[in-house]
Amino acid sequence: MRKFLQSMKVLQESQVKVVQLKMLQAGIRRKEWAVAVIFGRLVLPIVFGGTMIFLVYGTEMFKDWSPIKAYGLVAGTFILAYKAPDLYLKNAVTKRSHAIRKGLPDALDLLVICAEAGLTVDAAFHRVSRELGKAYPELGEEFSLTAIELGFLTDRRQAFENLATRIDLDAIRGVVTTMIQTEKYGTPLASALRVLSAEFRNERMMRAEEKAARLPAIMTVPLILFILPVLFIVILGPAACSINDALIK
């Protein structure tokens, strides 16, 4: 695929790096798959778009459709096929970020306990990744990679920056900034992480309250479409039947 894309002169290193970053944030570690994503952008519109052109204009399947609707179907198929790999990656990144955000306060609490117990940062990340591996596998995997990088990288700052690169979350960037400042200035790690953990828990509670506040507005549409008509039938149905019987007699 790489040779084919290079022969078509549509493979750019900057484009590959952007796709590799998205794949990394989605939890896909194999960088060579970035070429497959770019190849899919080129091939999928040809396959699905060409098939739709044949179905619309070469058969009578959509003969009752107006020309504008038929053209819209073909154009929509081309656009959706082109965007399909990016949509898949975006959805994977969103799901993974949500799972990591959910377990981050618990991970920080464990880091605080490990720091207060006298463990080093490397050992603390190893311990937290092992404890959180079953409940939050995505976060446990990232912490495990960070612990490994802290052990063999000469620049420990780079290990924390790699963690922020692999996870597309502002909360993780805040944690990374705190860890870098702690490493640089020697500030107490436990107190800083405890404050961050409290902030993230409050943020999680605010998101839950926001979803609960939106619930009445969301339930209005099903209430009007499905519940109220049935309620009217149950209440007014017997009365309508009685009136009908009276008029017949």
Tab-separated table of C-alpha atoms in Angstrom:
chain	number	residue	atom	x	y	z
A	1	MET	CA	0.000	0.000	0.000
A	2	ARG	CA	2.854	2.373	0.791
A	3	LYS	CA	4.440	1.818	-2.636
A	4	PHE	CA	1.097	2.321	-4.353
A	5	LEU	CA	0.407	5.571	-2.500
A	6	GLN	CA	3.935	6.822	-3.157
A	7	SER	CA	3.541	6.051	-6.844
A	8	MET	CA	0.297	8.062	-6.818
A	9	LYS	CA	2.145	10.850	-4.950
A	10	VAL	CA	-0.586	11.111	-2.315
A	11	LEU	CA	1.486	9.953	0.678
A	12	GLN	CA	2.952	12.800	2.730
A	13	GLU	CA	4.974	12.355	5.895
A	14	SER	CA	3.081	15.107	7.706
A	15	GLN	CA	-0.188	13.375	6.879
A	16	VAL	CA	1.183	10.042	8.111
A	17	LYS	CA	2.309	11.602	11.397
A	18	VAL	CA	-1.145	13.089	12.020
A	19	VAL	CA	-2.802	9.713	11.419
A	20	GLN	CA	-0.241	7.972	13.624
A	21	LEU	CA	-1.012	10.395	16.447
A	22	LYS	CA	-4.739	9.711	16.139
A	23	MET	CA	-4.094	5.973	16.123
A	24	LEU	CA	-1.891	6.306	19.192
A	25	GLN	CA	-4.661	8.172	20.993
A	26	ALA	CA	-7.088	5.433	19.942
A	27	GLY	CA	-4.858	2.769	21.494
A	28	ILE	CA	-3.516	1.375	18.195
A	29	ARG	CA	0.239	0.948	18.622
A	30	ARG	CA	1.204	-0.280	15.149
A	31	LYS	CA	2.319	2.812	13.264
A	32	GLU	CA	2.328	1.087	9.881
A	33	TRP	CA	-1.461	0.963	9.996
A	34	ALA	CA	-1.474	4.712	9.327
A	35	VAL	CA	-0.729	3.887	5.692
A	36	ALA	CA	-3.803	1.612	5.667
A	37	VAL	CA	-5.970	4.496	6.896
A	38	ILE	CA	-4.714	6.776	4.131
A	39	PHE	CA	-5.140	3.935	1.630
A	40	GLY	CA	-8.731	3.510	2.843
A	41	ARG	CA	-9.441	7.181	2.189
A	42	LEU	CA	-8.433	6.608	-1.431
A	43	VAL	CA	-9.980	3.188	-2.071
A	44	LEU	CA	-13.262	3.285	-0.120
A	45	PRO	CA	-14.782	6.175	-2.124
A	46	ILE	CA	-13.912	4.364	-5.347
A	47	VAL	CA	-15.435	1.081	-4.179
A	48	PHE	CA	-18.585	2.315	-2.445
A	49	GLY	CA	-19.031	5.401	-4.599
A	50	GLY	CA	-18.619	3.415	-7.806
A	51	THR	CA	-21.076	0.799	-6.552
A	52	MET	CA	-23.623	3.492	-5.716
A	53	ILE	CA	-23.185	5.128	-9.129
A	54	PHE	CA	-23.894	1.770	-10.768
A	55	LEU	CA	-26.960	1.167	-8.581
A	56	VAL	CA	-28.381	4.654	-9.135
A	57	TYR	CA	-27.642	5.217	-12.820
A	58	GLY	CA	-27.028	1.691	-14.133
A	59	THR	CA	-30.035	-0.085	-12.635
A	60	GLU	CA	-33.668	0.736	-11.991
A	61	MET	CA	-33.397	0.435	-8.222
A	62	PHE	CA	-33.769	4.207	-7.694
A	63	LYS	CA	-35.764	5.039	-10.819
A	64	ASP	CA	-38.523	6.740	-8.788
A	65	TRP	CA	-36.061	9.158	-7.190
A	66	SER	CA	-35.653	12.668	-8.514
A	67	PRO	CA	-32.291	13.599	-10.097
A	68	ILE	CA	-31.419	15.809	-7.129
A	69	LYS	CA	-32.077	13.020	-4.618
A	70	ALA	CA	-30.107	10.528	-6.694
A	71	TYR	CA	-27.179	12.922	-6.974
A	72	GLY	CA	-27.345	13.600	-3.231
A	73	LEU	CA	-27.225	9.871	-2.506
A	74	VAL	CA	-24.163	9.388	-4.702
A	75	ALA	CA	-22.376	12.450	-3.300
A	76	GLY	CA	-23.211	11.434	0.270
A	77	THR	CA	-21.822	7.950	-0.356
A	78	PHE	CA	-18.553	9.401	-1.669
A	79	ILE	CA	-18.193	11.761	1.298
A	80	LEU	CA	-19.102	9.133	3.892
A	81	ALA	CA	-16.730	6.589	2.363
A	82	TYR	CA	-13.902	9.125	2.391
A	83	LYS	CA	-14.576	10.125	6.001
A	84	ALA	CA	-15.185	6.574	7.285
A	85	PRO	CA	-11.584	5.874	8.478
A	86	ASP	CA	-11.369	9.253	10.223
A	87	LEU	CA	-14.783	8.760	11.823
A	88	TYR	CA	-13.721	5.354	13.104
A	89	LEU	CA	-10.536	6.779	14.622
A	90	LYS	CA	-12.393	9.723	16.140
A	91	ASN	CA	-14.960	7.424	17.716
A	92	ALA	CA	-12.229	5.170	19.108
A	93	VAL	CA	-10.349	8.156	20.553
A	94	THR	CA	-13.533	9.509	22.164
A	95	LYS	CA	-14.426	6.175	23.772
A	96	ARG	CA	-10.911	5.647	25.066
A	97	SER	CA	-10.648	9.186	26.420
A	98	HIS	CA	-13.973	8.777	28.205
A	99	ALA	CA	-12.829	5.511	29.814
A	100	ILE	CA	-9.552	7.100	30.941
A	101	ARG	CA	-11.307	10.187	32.300
A	102	LYS	CA	-13.610	7.976	34.333
A	103	GLY	CA	-10.755	6.220	36.127
A	104	LEU	CA	-8.385	9.163	36.519
A	105	PRO	CA	-9.535	10.297	40.026
A	106	ASP	CA	-9.095	6.771	41.398
A	107	ALA	CA	-5.662	6.547	39.788
A	108	LEU	CA	-4.584	9.824	41.381
A	109	ASP	CA	-5.802	8.638	44.781
A	110	LEU	CA	-3.674	5.521	44.406
A	111	LEU	CA	-0.710	7.643	43.339
A	112	VAL	CA	-1.160	9.764	46.470
A	113	ILE	CA	-1.172	6.635	48.644
A	114	CYS	CA	1.936	5.301	46.902
A	115	ALA	CA	3.736	8.645	47.257
A	116	GLU	CA	2.890	8.895	50.939
A	117	ALA	CA	4.087	5.312	51.411
A	118	GLY	CA	7.527	6.344	50.150
A	119	LEU	CA	7.498	4.761	46.697
A	120	THR	CA	9.322	6.428	43.845
A	121	VAL	CA	7.408	7.800	40.872
A	122	ASP	CA	8.400	4.813	38.715
A	123	ALA	CA	7.286	2.298	41.335
A	124	ALA	CA	4.101	4.269	41.998
A	125	PHE	CA	3.115	4.180	38.316
A	126	HIS	CA	3.891	0.456	38.172
A	127	ARG	CA	1.761	-0.219	41.235
A	128	VAL	CA	-1.168	1.899	40.042
A	129	SER	CA	-1.119	0.304	36.588
A	130	ARG	CA	-1.216	-3.151	38.182
A	131	GLU	CA	-4.075	-2.252	40.531
A	132	LEU	CA	-6.158	-0.489	37.870
A	133	GLY	CA	-5.524	-2.998	35.102
A	134	LYS	CA	-8.830	-4.818	35.570
A	135	ALA	CA	-11.140	-1.918	36.417
A	136	TYR	CA	-9.693	0.585	33.908
A	137	PRO	CA	-7.539	-1.334	31.396
A	138	GLU	CA	-6.938	1.688	29.146
A	139	LEU	CA	-5.584	3.821	31.975
A	140	GLY	CA	-3.618	0.906	33.397
A	141	GLU	CA	-1.969	0.344	30.023
A	142	GLU	CA	-0.967	3.988	29.693
A	143	PHE	CA	0.444	4.130	33.212
A	144	SER	CA	2.365	0.921	32.581
A	145	LEU	CA	3.946	2.398	29.439
A	146	THR	CA	4.801	5.569	31.350
A	147	ALA	CA	6.446	3.552	34.114
A	148	ILE	CA	8.535	1.669	31.542
A	149	GLU	CA	9.583	4.905	29.833
A	150	LEU	CA	10.494	6.456	33.166
A	151	GLY	CA	12.832	3.529	33.696
A	152	PHE	CA	14.813	3.670	30.457
A	153	LEU	CA	14.515	7.237	29.079
A	154	THR	CA	17.319	9.576	30.020
A	155	ASP	CA	14.939	12.545	30.076
A	156	ARG	CA	12.101	11.753	32.484
A	157	ARG	CA	10.217	14.817	31.261
A	158	GLN	CA	9.865	13.139	27.864
A	159	ALA	CA	8.105	10.160	29.459
A	160	PHE	CA	5.437	12.418	30.960
A	161	GLU	CA	5.065	14.355	27.715
A	162	ASN	CA	4.564	11.081	25.848
A	163	LEU	CA	1.728	10.276	28.243
A	164	ALA	CA	0.044	13.585	27.396
A	165	THR	CA	0.554	12.888	23.689
A	166	ARG	CA	-1.020	9.428	23.842
A	167	ILE	CA	-4.130	10.651	25.700
A	168	ASP	CA	-6.232	13.488	24.292
A	169	LEU	CA	-7.435	14.891	27.626
A	170	ASP	CA	-6.883	18.238	29.323
A	171	ALA	CA	-6.975	16.477	32.689
A	172	ILE	CA	-4.011	14.291	31.716
A	173	ARG	CA	-2.118	17.369	30.567
A	174	GLY	CA	-2.723	18.912	33.982
A	175	VAL	CA	-1.389	15.790	35.677
A	176	VAL	CA	1.643	15.756	33.396
A	177	THR	CA	2.370	19.405	34.121
A	178	THR	CA	2.152	18.703	37.847
A	179	MET	CA	4.489	15.703	37.566
A	180	ILE	CA	7.031	17.696	35.535
A	181	GLN	CA	6.997	20.560	38.040
A	182	THR	CA	7.391	18.089	40.881
A	183	GLU	CA	10.376	16.480	39.181
A	184	LYS	CA	11.940	19.861	38.401
A	185	TYR	CA	11.380	21.824	41.612
A	186	GLY	CA	11.029	19.035	44.168
A	187	THR	CA	7.565	20.101	45.346
A	188	PRO	CA	5.503	17.605	47.406
A	189	LEU	CA	3.896	15.167	45.006
A	190	ALA	CA	1.184	13.838	47.309
A	191	SER	CA	-0.376	17.215	48.105
A	192	ALA	CA	-0.435	18.309	44.458
A	193	LEU	CA	-2.026	15.042	43.317
A	194	ARG	CA	-4.577	15.203	46.133
A	195	VAL	CA	-5.734	18.633	44.920
A	196	LEU	CA	-5.958	17.388	41.329
A	197	SER	CA	-7.925	14.337	42.398
A	198	ALA	CA	-10.451	16.487	44.259
A	199	GLU	CA	-10.831	18.764	41.221
A	200	PHE	CA	-11.403	15.826	38.867
A	201	ARG	CA	-13.985	14.304	41.187
A	202	ASN	CA	-15.841	17.597	41.335
A	203	GLU	CA	-15.677	17.836	37.556
A	204	ARG	CA	-17.075	14.312	37.218
A	205	MET	CA	-19.908	15.165	39.599
A	206	MET	CA	-20.679	18.337	37.628
A	207	ARG	CA	-20.878	16.334	34.391
A	208	ALA	CA	-23.273	13.890	36.038
A	209	GLU	CA	-25.435	16.748	37.326
A	210	GLU	CA	-25.410	18.320	33.861
A	211	LYS	CA	-26.666	15.075	32.308
A	212	ALA	CA	-29.352	14.817	34.980
A	213	ALA	CA	-30.454	18.413	34.304
A	214	ARG	CA	-30.805	17.641	30.570
A	215	LEU	CA	-32.954	14.594	31.235
A	216	PRO	CA	-36.365	16.384	31.481
A	217	ALA	CA	-35.814	18.117	28.143
A	218	ILE	CA	-34.712	14.853	26.522
A	219	MET	CA	-37.723	12.973	27.891
A	220	THR	CA	-40.163	15.542	26.488
A	221	VAL	CA	-40.060	14.162	22.941
A	222	PRO	CA	-40.692	10.483	23.871
A	223	LEU	CA	-43.371	11.643	26.282
A	224	ILE	CA	-45.242	13.521	23.565
A	225	LEU	CA	-44.770	10.920	20.823
A	226	PHE	CA	-45.286	7.648	22.683
A	227	ILE	CA	-46.741	8.081	26.155
A	228	LEU	CA	-49.382	10.808	25.727
A	229	PRO	CA	-51.144	9.196	22.722
A	230	VAL	CA	-51.455	5.902	24.594
A	231	LEU	CA	-52.714	7.754	27.656
A	232	PHE	CA	-55.362	9.558	25.598
A	233	ILE	CA	-56.477	6.251	24.076
A	234	VAL	CA	-56.799	4.637	27.503
A	235	ILE	CA	-58.700	7.577	28.992
A	236	LEU	CA	-60.854	8.641	26.058
A	237	GLY	CA	-61.291	5.212	24.440
A	238	PRO	CA	-64.097	3.955	26.730
A	239	ALA	CA	-65.901	7.291	26.517
A	240	ALA	CA	-65.682	7.244	22.727
A	241	CYS	CA	-67.015	3.691	22.634
A	242	SER	CA	-69.911	4.645	24.911
A	243	ILE	CA	-70.789	7.656	22.765
A	244	ASN	CA	-70.602	5.495	19.644
A	245	ASP	CA	-72.938	2.888	21.155
A	246	ALA	CA	-75.373	5.583	22.240
A	247	LEU	CA	-75.492	7.135	18.769
A	248	ILE	CA	-76.024	3.732	17.132
A	249	LYS	CA	-78.985	2.965	19.440
